């Protein structure tokens, strides 16, 4: 697999954008009907192909949609698991991980209870740990966590 030296990412071998555009309405329909696992399974199947072909746009769209499916259903534990699993996939594109983390961060404020919010922040911080391409996101997540602790007077942590 050749590298694109401008982005230090593998060069795209095949374009899956049409497949992604065809799949997204179907996934949306499944998610709206409450079949989250089925929707995620369809996304996972195509994500594996797009990741293997180094198709950045398609992979990013699929990862963001996975986050949206979990986030709009308020399935915070599932969201944490999906983000963690997708970031650990072999050959995952760095820019796709960054976009996925950014999308997941938009749902942090939607978490009604404080404990699940803290758990989501910590899960995202774990994903971003030691990765230079998501350094800014990690800093923002750390700031969110600190604000919660300061609100409760737990400044020593």
Coordinates of C-alpha atoms in Angstrom, one line a residue:
X1 CA 0.0 0.0 0.0
X2 CA 1.5 3.3 -1.1
X3 CA 1.6 6.3 1.2
X4 CA 0.4 9.8 0.3
X5 CA 3.3 11.8 1.6
X6 CA 1.3 15.0 1.9
X7 CA -1.0 13.5 4.6
X8 CA 1.0 10.5 5.6
X9 CA -2.0 8.3 5.0
X10 CA -2.3 5.3 2.6
X11 CA -3.4 6.2 -0.9
X12 CA -7.0 5.3 -1.7
X13 CA -7.2 2.1 -3.7
X14 CA -11.0 2.1 -4.4
X15 CA -13.8 4.6 -4.1
X16 CA -16.7 3.5 -2.1
X17 CA -18.6 6.8 -2.0
X18 CA -21.5 5.5 -4.1
X19 CA -21.9 2.5 -1.8
X20 CA -21.9 4.8 1.2
X21 CA -24.5 7.1 -0.3
X22 CA -26.7 4.2 -1.0
X23 CA -26.3 2.7 2.5
X24 CA -26.9 5.8 4.6
X25 CA -30.7 6.1 4.0
X26 CA -31.1 2.4 4.8
X27 CA -29.2 2.8 8.0
X28 CA -31.2 5.9 8.9
X29 CA -34.4 4.0 8.5
X30 CA -33.2 1.1 10.7
X31 CA -32.0 3.5 13.4
X32 CA -35.3 5.4 13.3
X33 CA -37.2 2.1 13.8
X34 CA -35.1 1.3 16.9
X35 CA -32.9 -1.4 15.3
X36 CA -29.6 0.1 16.3
X37 CA -27.6 -3.1 16.3
X38 CA -28.7 -3.9 12.7
X39 CA -27.9 -0.4 11.6
X40 CA -24.5 -0.6 13.2
X41 CA -23.8 -4.0 11.7
X42 CA -24.5 -2.7 8.2
X43 CA -22.1 0.3 8.8
X44 CA -19.4 -2.0 10.2
X45 CA -19.5 -4.3 7.1
X46 CA -18.9 -1.4 4.7
X47 CA -16.5 0.4 7.1
X48 CA -14.2 -2.6 6.9
X49 CA -14.1 -2.4 3.1
X50 CA -13.6 1.4 3.0
X51 CA -10.8 1.2 5.7
X52 CA -9.0 -1.6 3.8
X53 CA -9.2 0.5 0.6
X54 CA -8.0 3.7 2.4
X55 CA -11.1 5.6 1.3
X56 CA -10.9 8.5 3.7
X57 CA -14.2 10.2 2.8
X58 CA -16.3 7.0 2.9
X59 CA -14.7 5.8 6.1
X60 CA -15.2 9.2 7.8
X61 CA -18.9 9.2 6.7
X62 CA -19.4 5.8 8.2
X63 CA -17.7 6.5 11.4
X64 CA -19.6 9.7 11.9
X65 CA -22.9 7.9 11.2
X66 CA -22.0 5.2 13.8
X67 CA -21.6 8.0 16.3
X68 CA -24.8 9.7 15.2
X69 CA -26.8 6.4 15.5
X70 CA -25.7 5.9 19.1
X71 CA -25.9 9.5 20.1
X72 CA -29.3 10.3 18.7
X73 CA -30.7 7.2 20.5
X74 CA -29.0 8.3 23.7
X75 CA -27.2 5.0 23.9
X76 CA -24.1 6.4 25.7
X77 CA -22.5 3.1 26.6
X78 CA -22.9 1.9 23.1
X79 CA -21.4 5.2 21.8
X80 CA -18.3 4.7 24.1
X81 CA -17.9 1.1 22.9
X82 CA -18.2 2.0 19.2
X83 CA -15.7 4.9 19.4
X84 CA -13.2 2.8 21.3
X85 CA -13.6 -0.2 18.9
X86 CA -13.3 1.9 15.7
X87 CA -10.3 3.8 16.9
X88 CA -8.4 0.5 17.6
X89 CA -9.1 -1.0 14.2
X90 CA -5.9 -1.9 12.3
X91 CA -5.2 0.6 9.5
X92 CA -7.8 3.1 10.7
X93 CA -7.2 6.5 9.0
X94 CA -6.0 9.1 11.5
X95 CA -8.2 11.8 9.9
X96 CA -11.2 9.6 10.2
X97 CA -10.6 9.0 13.9
X98 CA -10.3 12.7 14.4
X99 CA -13.6 13.4 12.7
X100 CA -15.3 10.6 14.7
X101 CA -14.0 11.9 18.0
X102 CA -15.1 15.4 17.1
X103 CA -18.6 14.1 16.2
X104 CA -18.8 12.2 19.5
X105 CA -17.8 15.4 21.4
X106 CA -20.9 17.1 20.1
X107 CA -23.0 14.6 22.0
X108 CA -21.3 15.2 25.4
X109 CA -23.6 18.1 26.2
X110 CA -26.7 16.0 25.3
X111 CA -26.0 13.6 28.1
X112 CA -28.6 14.5 30.8
X113 CA -27.1 12.7 33.8
X114 CA -23.7 13.8 35.1
X115 CA -22.2 10.3 35.7
X116 CA -22.8 9.1 32.1
X117 CA -21.4 12.4 30.8
X118 CA -18.2 11.9 32.9
X119 CA -17.9 8.3 31.6
X120 CA -18.3 9.5 28.0
X121 CA -15.7 12.2 28.5
X122 CA -13.3 9.6 30.0
X123 CA -13.9 7.1 27.2
X124 CA -13.2 9.8 24.6
X125 CA -10.1 10.9 26.6
X126 CA -8.9 7.2 26.5
X127 CA -9.3 7.1 22.8
X128 CA -7.4 10.3 22.3
X129 CA -4.6 9.4 24.7
X130 CA -1.2 9.4 23.1
X131 CA -2.4 10.4 19.6
X132 CA -1.0 13.6 18.3
X133 CA -3.7 14.0 15.6
X134 CA -6.4 14.4 18.2
X135 CA -4.4 16.4 20.7
X136 CA -6.7 19.4 20.5
X137 CA -9.8 17.2 21.1
X138 CA -8.1 15.7 24.2
X139 CA -7.4 19.1 25.6
X140 CA -11.0 20.2 25.1
X141 CA -12.2 17.0 26.8
X142 CA -9.9 17.5 29.7
X143 CA -11.2 21.0 30.1
X144 CA -14.8 19.7 30.1
X145 CA -13.8 17.2 32.9
X146 CA -12.1 19.9 34.9
X147 CA -15.2 22.1 34.7
X148 CA -17.3 19.3 36.1
X149 CA -14.9 18.7 39.0
X150 CA -14.6 22.4 39.8
X151 CA -18.4 22.6 39.9
X152 CA -18.4 20.0 42.7
X153 CA -15.3 21.4 44.4
X154 CA -13.1 18.4 43.6
X155 CA -10.2 20.5 42.4
X156 CA -7.6 18.2 43.9
X157 CA -8.2 15.4 41.3

